[in-house]
GROMACS .gro file of N, CA and C in nm:
model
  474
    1UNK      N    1  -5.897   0.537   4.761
    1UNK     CA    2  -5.781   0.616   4.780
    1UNK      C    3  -5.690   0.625   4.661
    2UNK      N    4  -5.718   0.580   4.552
    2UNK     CA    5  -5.673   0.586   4.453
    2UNK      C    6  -5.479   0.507   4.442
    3UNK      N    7  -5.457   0.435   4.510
    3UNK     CA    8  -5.290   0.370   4.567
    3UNK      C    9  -5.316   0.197   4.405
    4UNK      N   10  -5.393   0.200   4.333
    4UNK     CA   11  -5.382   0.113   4.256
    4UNK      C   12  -5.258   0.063   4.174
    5UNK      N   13  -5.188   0.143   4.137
    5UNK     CA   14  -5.044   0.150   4.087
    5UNK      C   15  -4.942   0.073   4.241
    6UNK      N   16  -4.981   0.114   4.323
    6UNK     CA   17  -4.895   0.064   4.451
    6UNK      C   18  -4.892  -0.058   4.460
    7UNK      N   19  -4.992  -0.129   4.429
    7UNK     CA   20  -5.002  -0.294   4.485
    7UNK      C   21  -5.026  -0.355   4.291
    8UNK      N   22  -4.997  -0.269   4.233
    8UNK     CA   23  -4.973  -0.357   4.072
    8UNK      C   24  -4.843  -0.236   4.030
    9UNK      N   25  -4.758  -0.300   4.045
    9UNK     CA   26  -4.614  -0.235   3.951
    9UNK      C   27  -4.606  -0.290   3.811
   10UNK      N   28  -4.532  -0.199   3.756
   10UNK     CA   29  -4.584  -0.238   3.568
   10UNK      C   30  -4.480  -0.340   3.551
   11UNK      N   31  -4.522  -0.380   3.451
   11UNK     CA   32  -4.440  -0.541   3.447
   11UNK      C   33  -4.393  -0.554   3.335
   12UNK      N   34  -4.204  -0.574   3.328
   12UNK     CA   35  -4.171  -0.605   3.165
   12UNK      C   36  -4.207  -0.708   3.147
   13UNK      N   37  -4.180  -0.695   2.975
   13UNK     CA   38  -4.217  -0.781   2.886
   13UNK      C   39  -4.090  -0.852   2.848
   14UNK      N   40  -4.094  -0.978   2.835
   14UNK     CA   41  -3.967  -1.039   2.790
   14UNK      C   42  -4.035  -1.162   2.662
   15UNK      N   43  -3.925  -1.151   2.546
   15UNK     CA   44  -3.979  -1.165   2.456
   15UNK      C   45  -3.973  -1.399   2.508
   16UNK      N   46  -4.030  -1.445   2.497
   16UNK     CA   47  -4.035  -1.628   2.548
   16UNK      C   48  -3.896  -1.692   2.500
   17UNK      N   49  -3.878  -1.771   2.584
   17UNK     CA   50  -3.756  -1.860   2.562
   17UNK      C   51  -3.774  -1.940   2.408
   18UNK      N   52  -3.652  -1.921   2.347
   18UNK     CA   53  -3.679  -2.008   2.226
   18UNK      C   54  -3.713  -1.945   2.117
   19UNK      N   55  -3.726  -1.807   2.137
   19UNK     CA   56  -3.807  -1.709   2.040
   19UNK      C   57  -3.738  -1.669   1.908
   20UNK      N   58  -3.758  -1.654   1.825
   20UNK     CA   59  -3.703  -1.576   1.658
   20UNK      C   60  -3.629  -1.536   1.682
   21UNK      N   61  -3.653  -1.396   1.775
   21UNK     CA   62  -3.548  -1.295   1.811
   21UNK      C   63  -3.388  -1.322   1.902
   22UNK      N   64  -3.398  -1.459   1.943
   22UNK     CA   65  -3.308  -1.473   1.984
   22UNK      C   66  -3.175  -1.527   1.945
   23UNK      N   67  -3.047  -1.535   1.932
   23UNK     CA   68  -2.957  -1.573   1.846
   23UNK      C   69  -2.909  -1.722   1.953
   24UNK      N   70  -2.885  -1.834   1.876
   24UNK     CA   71  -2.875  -1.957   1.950
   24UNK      C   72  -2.708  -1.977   1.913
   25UNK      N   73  -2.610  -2.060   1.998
   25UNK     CA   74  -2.486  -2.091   1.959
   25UNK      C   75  -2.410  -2.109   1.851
   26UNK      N   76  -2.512  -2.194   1.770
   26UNK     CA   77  -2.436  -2.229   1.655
   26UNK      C   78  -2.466  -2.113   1.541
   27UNK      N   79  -2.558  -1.998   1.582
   27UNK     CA   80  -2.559  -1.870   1.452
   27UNK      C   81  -2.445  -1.786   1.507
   28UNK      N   82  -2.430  -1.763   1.655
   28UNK     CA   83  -2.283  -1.693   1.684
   28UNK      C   84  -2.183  -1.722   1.671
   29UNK      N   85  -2.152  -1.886   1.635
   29UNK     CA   86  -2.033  -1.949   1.610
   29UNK      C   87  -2.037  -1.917   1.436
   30UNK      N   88  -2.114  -1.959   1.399
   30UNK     CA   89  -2.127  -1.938   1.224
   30UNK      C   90  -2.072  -1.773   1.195
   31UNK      N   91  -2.156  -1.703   1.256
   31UNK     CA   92  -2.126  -1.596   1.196
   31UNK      C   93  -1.960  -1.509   1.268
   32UNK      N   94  -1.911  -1.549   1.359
   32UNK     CA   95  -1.786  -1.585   1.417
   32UNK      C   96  -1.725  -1.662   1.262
   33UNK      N   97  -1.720  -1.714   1.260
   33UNK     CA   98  -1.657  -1.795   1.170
   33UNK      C   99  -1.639  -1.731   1.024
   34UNK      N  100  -1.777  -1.687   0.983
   34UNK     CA  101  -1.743  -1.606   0.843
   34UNK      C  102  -1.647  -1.467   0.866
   35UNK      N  103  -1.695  -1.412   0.973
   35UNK     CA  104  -1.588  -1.308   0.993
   35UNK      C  105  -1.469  -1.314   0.984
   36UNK      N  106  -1.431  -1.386   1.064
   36UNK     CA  107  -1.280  -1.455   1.027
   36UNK      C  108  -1.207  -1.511   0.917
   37UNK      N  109  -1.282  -1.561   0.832
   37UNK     CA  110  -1.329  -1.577   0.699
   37UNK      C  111  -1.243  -1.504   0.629
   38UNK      N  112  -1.339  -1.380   0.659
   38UNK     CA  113  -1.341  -1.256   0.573
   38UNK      C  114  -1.238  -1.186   0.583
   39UNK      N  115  -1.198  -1.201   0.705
   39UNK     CA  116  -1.112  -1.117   0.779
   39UNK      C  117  -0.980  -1.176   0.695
   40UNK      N  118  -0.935  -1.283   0.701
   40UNK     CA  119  -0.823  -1.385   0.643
   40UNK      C  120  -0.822  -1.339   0.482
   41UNK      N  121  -0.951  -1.398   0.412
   41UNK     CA  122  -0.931  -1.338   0.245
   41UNK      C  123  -0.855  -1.193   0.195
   42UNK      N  124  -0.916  -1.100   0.333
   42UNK     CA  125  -0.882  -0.971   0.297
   42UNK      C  126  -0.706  -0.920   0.320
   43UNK      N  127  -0.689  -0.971   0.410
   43UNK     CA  128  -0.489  -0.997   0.484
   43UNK      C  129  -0.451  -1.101   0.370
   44UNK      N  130  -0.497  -1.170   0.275
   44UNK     CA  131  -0.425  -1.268   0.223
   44UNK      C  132  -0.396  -1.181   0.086
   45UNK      N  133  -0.525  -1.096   0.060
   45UNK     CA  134  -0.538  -1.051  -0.002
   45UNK      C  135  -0.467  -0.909  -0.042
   46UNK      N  136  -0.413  -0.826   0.047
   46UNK     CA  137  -0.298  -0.730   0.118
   46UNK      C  138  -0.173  -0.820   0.087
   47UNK      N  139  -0.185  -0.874   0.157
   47UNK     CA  140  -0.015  -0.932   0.149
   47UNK      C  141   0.017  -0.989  -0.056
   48UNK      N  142  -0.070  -1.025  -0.069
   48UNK     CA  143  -0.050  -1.057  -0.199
   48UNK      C  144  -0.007  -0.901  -0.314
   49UNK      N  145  -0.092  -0.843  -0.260
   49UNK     CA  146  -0.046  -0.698  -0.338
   49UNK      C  147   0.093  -0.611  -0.295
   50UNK      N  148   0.120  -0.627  -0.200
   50UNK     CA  149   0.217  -0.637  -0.131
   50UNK      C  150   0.366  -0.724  -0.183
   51UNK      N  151   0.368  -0.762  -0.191
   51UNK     CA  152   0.420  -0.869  -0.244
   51UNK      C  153   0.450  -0.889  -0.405
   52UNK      N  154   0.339  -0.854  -0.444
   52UNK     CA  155   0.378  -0.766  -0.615
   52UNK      C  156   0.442  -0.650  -0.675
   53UNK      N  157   0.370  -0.529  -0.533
   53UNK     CA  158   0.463  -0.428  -0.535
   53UNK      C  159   0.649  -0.433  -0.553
   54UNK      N  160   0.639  -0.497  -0.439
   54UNK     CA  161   0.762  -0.506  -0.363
   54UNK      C  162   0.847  -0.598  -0.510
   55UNK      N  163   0.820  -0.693  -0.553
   55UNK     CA  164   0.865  -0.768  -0.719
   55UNK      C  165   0.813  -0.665  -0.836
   56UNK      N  166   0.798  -0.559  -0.855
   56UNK     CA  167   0.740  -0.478  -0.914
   56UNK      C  168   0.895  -0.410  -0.864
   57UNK      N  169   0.913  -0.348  -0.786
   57UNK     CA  170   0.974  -0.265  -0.770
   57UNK      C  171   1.130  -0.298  -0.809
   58UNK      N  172   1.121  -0.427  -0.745
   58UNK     CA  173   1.281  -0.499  -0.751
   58UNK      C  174   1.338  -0.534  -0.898
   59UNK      N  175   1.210  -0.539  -0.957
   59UNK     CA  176   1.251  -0.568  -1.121
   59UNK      C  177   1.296  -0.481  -1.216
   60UNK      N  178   1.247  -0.326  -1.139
   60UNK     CA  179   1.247  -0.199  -1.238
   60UNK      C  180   1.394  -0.145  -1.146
   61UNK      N  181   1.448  -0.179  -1.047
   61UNK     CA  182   1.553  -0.108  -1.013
   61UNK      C  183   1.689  -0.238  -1.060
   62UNK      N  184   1.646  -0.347  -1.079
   62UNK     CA  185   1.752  -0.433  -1.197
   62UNK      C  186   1.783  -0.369  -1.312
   63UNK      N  187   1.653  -0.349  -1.374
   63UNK     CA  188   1.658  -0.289  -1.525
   63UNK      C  189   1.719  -0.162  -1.504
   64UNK      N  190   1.697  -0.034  -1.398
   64UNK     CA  191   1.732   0.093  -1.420
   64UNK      C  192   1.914   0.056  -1.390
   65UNK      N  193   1.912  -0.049  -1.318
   65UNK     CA  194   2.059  -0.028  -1.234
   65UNK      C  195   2.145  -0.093  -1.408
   66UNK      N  196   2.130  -0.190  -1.469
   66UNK     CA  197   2.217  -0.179  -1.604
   66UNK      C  198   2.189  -0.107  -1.703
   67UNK      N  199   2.073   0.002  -1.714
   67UNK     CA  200   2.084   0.081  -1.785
   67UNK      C  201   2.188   0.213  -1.811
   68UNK      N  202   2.153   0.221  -1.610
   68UNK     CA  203   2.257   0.344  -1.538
   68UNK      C  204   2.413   0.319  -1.531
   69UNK      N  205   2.365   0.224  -1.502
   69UNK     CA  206   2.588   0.186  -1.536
   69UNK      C  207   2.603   0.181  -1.634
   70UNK      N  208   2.600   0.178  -1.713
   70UNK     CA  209   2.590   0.232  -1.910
   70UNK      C  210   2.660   0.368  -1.867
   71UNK      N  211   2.588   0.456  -1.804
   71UNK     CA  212   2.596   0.610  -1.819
   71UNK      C  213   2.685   0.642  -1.725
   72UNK      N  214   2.726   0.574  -1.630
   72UNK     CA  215   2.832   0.565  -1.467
   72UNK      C  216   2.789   0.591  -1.363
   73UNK      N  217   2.604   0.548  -1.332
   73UNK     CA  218   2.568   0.566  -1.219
   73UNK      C  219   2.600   0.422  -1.108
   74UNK      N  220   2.597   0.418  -1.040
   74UNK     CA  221   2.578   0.304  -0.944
   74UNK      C  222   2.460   0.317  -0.893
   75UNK      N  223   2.401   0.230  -0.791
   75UNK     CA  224   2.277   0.166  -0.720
   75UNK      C  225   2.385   0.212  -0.619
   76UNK      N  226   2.351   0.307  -0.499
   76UNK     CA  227   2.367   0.303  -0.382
   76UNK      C  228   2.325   0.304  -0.232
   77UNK      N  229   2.181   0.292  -0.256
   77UNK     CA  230   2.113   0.264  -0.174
   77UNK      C  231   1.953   0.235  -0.239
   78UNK      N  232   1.914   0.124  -0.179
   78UNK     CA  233   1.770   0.062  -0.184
   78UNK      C  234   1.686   0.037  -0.040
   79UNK      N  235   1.606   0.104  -0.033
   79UNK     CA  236   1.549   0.100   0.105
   79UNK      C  237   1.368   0.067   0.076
   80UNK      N  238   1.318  -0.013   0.191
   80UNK     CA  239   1.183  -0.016   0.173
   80UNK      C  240   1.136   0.027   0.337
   81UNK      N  241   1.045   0.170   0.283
   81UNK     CA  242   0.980   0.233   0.456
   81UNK      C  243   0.865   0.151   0.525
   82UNK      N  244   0.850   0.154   0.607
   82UNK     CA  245   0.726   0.134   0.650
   82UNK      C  246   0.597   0.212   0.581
   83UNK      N  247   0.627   0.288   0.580
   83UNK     CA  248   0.539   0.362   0.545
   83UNK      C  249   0.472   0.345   0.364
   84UNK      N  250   0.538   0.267   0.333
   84UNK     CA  251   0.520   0.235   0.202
   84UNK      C  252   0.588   0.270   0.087
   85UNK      N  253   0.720   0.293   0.139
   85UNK     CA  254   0.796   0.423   0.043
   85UNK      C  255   0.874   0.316   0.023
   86UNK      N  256   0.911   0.291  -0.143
   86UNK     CA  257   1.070   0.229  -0.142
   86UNK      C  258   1.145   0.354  -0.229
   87UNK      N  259   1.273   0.356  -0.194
   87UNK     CA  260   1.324   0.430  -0.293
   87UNK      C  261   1.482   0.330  -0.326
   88UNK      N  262   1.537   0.403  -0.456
   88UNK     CA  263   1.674   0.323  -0.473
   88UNK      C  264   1.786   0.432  -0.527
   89UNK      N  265   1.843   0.470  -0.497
   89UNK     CA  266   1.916   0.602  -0.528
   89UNK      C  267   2.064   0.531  -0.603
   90UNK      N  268   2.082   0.591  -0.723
   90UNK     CA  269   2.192   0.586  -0.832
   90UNK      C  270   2.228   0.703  -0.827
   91UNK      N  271   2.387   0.697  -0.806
   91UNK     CA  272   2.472   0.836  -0.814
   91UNK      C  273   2.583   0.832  -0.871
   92UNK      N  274   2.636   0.968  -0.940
   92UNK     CA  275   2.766   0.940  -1.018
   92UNK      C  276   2.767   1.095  -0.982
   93UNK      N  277   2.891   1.095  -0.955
   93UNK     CA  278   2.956   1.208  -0.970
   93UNK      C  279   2.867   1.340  -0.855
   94UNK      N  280   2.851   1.428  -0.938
   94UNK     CA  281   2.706   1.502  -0.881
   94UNK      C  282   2.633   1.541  -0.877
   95UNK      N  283   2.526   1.432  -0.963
   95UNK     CA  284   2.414   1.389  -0.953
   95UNK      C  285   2.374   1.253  -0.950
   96UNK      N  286   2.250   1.231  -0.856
   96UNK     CA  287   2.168   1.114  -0.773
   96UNK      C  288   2.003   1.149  -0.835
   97UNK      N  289   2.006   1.030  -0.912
   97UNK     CA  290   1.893   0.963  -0.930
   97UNK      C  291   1.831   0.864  -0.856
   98UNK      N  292   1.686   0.903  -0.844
   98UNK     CA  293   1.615   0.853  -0.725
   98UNK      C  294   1.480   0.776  -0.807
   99UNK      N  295   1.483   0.629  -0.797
   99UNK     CA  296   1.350   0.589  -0.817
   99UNK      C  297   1.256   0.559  -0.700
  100UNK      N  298   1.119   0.601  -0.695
  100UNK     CA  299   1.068   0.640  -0.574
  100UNK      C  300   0.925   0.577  -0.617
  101UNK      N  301   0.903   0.455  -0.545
  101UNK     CA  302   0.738   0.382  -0.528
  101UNK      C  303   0.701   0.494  -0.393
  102UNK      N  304   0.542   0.512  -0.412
  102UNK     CA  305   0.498   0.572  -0.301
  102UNK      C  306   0.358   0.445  -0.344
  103UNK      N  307   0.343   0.379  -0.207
  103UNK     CA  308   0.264   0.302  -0.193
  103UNK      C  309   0.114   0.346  -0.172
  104UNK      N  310   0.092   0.482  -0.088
  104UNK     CA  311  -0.010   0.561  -0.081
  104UNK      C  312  -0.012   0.611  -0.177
  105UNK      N  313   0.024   0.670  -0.268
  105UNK     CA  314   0.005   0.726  -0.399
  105UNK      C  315  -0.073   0.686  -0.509
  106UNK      N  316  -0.007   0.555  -0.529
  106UNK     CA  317   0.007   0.427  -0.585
  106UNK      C  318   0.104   0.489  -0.734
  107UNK      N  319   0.192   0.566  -0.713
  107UNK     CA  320   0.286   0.591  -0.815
  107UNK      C  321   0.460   0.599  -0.820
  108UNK      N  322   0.512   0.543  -0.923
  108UNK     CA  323   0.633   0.545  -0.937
  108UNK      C  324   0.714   0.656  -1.005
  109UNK      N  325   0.810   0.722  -0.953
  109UNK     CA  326   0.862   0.848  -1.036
  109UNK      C  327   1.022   0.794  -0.997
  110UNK      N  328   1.089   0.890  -1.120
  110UNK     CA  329   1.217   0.904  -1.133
  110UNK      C  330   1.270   1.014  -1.158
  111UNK      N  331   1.347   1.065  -0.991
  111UNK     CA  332   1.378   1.213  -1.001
  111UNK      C  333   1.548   1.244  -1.006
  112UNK      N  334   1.585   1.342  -1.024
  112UNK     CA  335   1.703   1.369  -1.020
  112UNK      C  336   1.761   1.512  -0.926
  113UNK      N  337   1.864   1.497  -0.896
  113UNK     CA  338   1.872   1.640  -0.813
  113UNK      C  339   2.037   1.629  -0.807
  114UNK      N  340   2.139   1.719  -0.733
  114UNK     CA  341   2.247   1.731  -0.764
  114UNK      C  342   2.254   1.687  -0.578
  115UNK      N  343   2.393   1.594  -0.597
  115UNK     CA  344   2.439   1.520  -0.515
  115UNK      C  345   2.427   1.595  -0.388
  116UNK      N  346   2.417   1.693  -0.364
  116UNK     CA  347   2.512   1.780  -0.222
  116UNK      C  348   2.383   1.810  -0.198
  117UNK      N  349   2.266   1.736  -0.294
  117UNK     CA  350   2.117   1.869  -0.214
  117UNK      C  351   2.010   1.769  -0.188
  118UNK      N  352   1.996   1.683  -0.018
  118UNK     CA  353   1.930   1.605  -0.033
  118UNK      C  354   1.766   1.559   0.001
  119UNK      N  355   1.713   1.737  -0.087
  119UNK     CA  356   1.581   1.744  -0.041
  119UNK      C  357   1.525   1.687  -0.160
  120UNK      N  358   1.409   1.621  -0.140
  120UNK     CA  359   1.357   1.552  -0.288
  120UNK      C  360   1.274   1.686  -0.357
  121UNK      N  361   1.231   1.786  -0.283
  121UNK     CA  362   1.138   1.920  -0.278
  121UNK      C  363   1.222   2.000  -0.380
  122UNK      N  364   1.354   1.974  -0.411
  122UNK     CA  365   1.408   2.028  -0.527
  122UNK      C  366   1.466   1.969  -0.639
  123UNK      N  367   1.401   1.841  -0.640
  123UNK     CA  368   1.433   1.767  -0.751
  123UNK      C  369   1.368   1.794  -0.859
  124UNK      N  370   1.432   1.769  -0.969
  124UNK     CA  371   1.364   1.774  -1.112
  124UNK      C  372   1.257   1.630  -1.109
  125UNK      N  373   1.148   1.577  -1.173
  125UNK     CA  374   1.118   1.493  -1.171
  125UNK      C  375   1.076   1.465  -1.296
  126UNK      N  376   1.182   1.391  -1.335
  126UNK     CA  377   1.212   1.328  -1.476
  126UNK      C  378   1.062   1.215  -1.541
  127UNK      N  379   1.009   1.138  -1.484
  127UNK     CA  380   0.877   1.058  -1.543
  127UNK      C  381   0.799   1.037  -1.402
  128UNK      N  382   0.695   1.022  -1.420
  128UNK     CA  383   0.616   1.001  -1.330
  128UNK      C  384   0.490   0.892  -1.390
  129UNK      N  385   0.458   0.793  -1.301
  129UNK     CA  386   0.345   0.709  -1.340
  129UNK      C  387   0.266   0.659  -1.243
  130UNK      N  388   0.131   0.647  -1.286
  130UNK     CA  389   0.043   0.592  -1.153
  130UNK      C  390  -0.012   0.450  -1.208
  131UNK      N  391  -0.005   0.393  -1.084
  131UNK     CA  392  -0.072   0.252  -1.093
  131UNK      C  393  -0.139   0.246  -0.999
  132UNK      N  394  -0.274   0.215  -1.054
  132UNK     CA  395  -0.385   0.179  -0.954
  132UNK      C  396  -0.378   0.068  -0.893
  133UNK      N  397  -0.435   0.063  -0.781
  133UNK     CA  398  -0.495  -0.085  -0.692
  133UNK      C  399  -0.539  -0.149  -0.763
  134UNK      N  400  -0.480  -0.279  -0.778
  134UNK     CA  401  -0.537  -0.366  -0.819
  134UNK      C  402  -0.465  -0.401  -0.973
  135UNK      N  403  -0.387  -0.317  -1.012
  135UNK     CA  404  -0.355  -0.285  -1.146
  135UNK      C  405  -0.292  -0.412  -1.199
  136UNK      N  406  -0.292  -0.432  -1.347
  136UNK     CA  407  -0.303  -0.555  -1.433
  136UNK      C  408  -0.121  -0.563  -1.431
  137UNK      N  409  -0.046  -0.679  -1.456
  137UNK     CA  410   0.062  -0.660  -1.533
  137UNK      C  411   0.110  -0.591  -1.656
  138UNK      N  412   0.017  -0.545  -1.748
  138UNK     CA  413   0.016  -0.477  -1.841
  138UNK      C  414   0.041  -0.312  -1.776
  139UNK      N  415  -0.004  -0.296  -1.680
  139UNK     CA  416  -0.027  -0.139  -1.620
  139UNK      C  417   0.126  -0.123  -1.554
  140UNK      N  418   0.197  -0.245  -1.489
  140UNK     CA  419   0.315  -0.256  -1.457
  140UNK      C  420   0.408  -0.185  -1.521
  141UNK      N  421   0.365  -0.281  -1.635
  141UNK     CA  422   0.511  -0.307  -1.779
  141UNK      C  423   0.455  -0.184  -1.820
  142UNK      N  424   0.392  -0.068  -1.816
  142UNK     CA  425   0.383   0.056  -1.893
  142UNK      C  426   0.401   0.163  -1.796
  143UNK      N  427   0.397   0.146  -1.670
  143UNK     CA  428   0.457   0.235  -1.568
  143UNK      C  429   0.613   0.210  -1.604
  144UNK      N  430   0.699   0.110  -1.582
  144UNK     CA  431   0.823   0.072  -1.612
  144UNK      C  432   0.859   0.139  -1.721
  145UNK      N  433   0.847   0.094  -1.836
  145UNK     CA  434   0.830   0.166  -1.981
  145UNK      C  435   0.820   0.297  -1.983
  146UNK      N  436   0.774   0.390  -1.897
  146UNK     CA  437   0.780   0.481  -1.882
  146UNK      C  438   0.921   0.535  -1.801
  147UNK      N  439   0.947   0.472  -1.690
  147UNK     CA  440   1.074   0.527  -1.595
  147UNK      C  441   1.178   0.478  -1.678
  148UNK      N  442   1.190   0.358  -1.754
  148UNK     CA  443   1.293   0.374  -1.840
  148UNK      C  444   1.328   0.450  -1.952
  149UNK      N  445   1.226   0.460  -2.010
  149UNK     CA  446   1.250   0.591  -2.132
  149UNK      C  447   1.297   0.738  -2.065
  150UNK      N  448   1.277   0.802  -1.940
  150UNK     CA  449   1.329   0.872  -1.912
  150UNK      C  450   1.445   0.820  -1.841
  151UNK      N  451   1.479   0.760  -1.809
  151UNK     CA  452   1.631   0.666  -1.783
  151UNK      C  453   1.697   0.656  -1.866
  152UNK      N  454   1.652   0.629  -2.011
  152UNK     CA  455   1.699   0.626  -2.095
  152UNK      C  456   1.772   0.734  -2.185
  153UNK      N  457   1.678   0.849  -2.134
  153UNK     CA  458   1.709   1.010  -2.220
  153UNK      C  459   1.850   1.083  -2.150
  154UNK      N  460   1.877   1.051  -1.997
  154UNK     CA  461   1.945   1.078  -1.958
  154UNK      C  462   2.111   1.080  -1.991
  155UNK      N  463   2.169   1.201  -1.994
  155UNK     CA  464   2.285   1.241  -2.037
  155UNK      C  465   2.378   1.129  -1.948
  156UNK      N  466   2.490   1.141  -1.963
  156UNK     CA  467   2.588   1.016  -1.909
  156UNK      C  468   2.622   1.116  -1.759
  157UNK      N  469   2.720   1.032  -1.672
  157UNK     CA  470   2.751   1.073  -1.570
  157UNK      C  471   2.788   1.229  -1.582
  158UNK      N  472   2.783   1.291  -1.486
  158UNK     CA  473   2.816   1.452  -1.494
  158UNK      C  474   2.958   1.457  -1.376
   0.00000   0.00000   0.00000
């Protein structure tokens, strides 16, 4: 009657207890472990750049802020975004100079615009510099070097 399949059903295969293919506690704990590892080097590793930025930034708005009072600007606001933005705005009279880290960018510029207009979309933008990830202290001190020389060119208070 041909019913042979009926009284033999096909039968998985399971690979034997103990086998190659199988992963035992201490390789899921191990490799658990390097992840985390990894995971830690890389956040330690963020925060550290982070952290340079941010002393990167604070050093060049010291230097711009006694350059600018030379000329009769003040430091009147220093802000750091979430978003990665610091800016520090010097104003005299009417005009506001703006030094501006963009963390996504990875560049520092120094713009200017007249007091009463507070879109950055119509600012002049006096120097501009990029620093890469990862970038040396040398790449610092020549981004800086740069926002000060145009800090520097700048006419006195208006």
């Amino acid at each position: 009657m041909r019913n042979e399949s009926f009284f033999s059903a096909p039968q998985l295969k399971r690979d034997p207890l103990g086998s190659a293919s199988t992963m035992n506690t201490f390789q899921v704990a191990a490799l658990i472990a390097i992840a985390l590892a990894t995971a830690m080097y890389v956040w330690r590793g963020v925060r550290r750049a982070l952290r340079a930025e941010a002393r990167f930034f604070k050093a060049l708005v010291e230097q711009l802020s006694r350059l600018l009072e030379r000329k009769g600007f003040q430091l009147t606001r220093s802000v750091a975004q979430t978003s990665g933005l610091r800016i520090a705005t010097f104003t005299s009279g009417t005009v506001v100079v703006d030094a501006v880290w963009d963390a996504r960018e990875r560049d520092i510029s120094l713009v200017r615009r007249e007091s009463h207009d507070s879109e950055f979309s119509t600012a002049d933008t006096l120097a501009r510099a990029d620093v890469p990830e990862g970038a040396s202290a040398h790449t610092y001190a020549a981004a800086t070097g740069v926002i000060l020389d145009a800090a520097e060119s700048l006419g006195g208070a208006a």
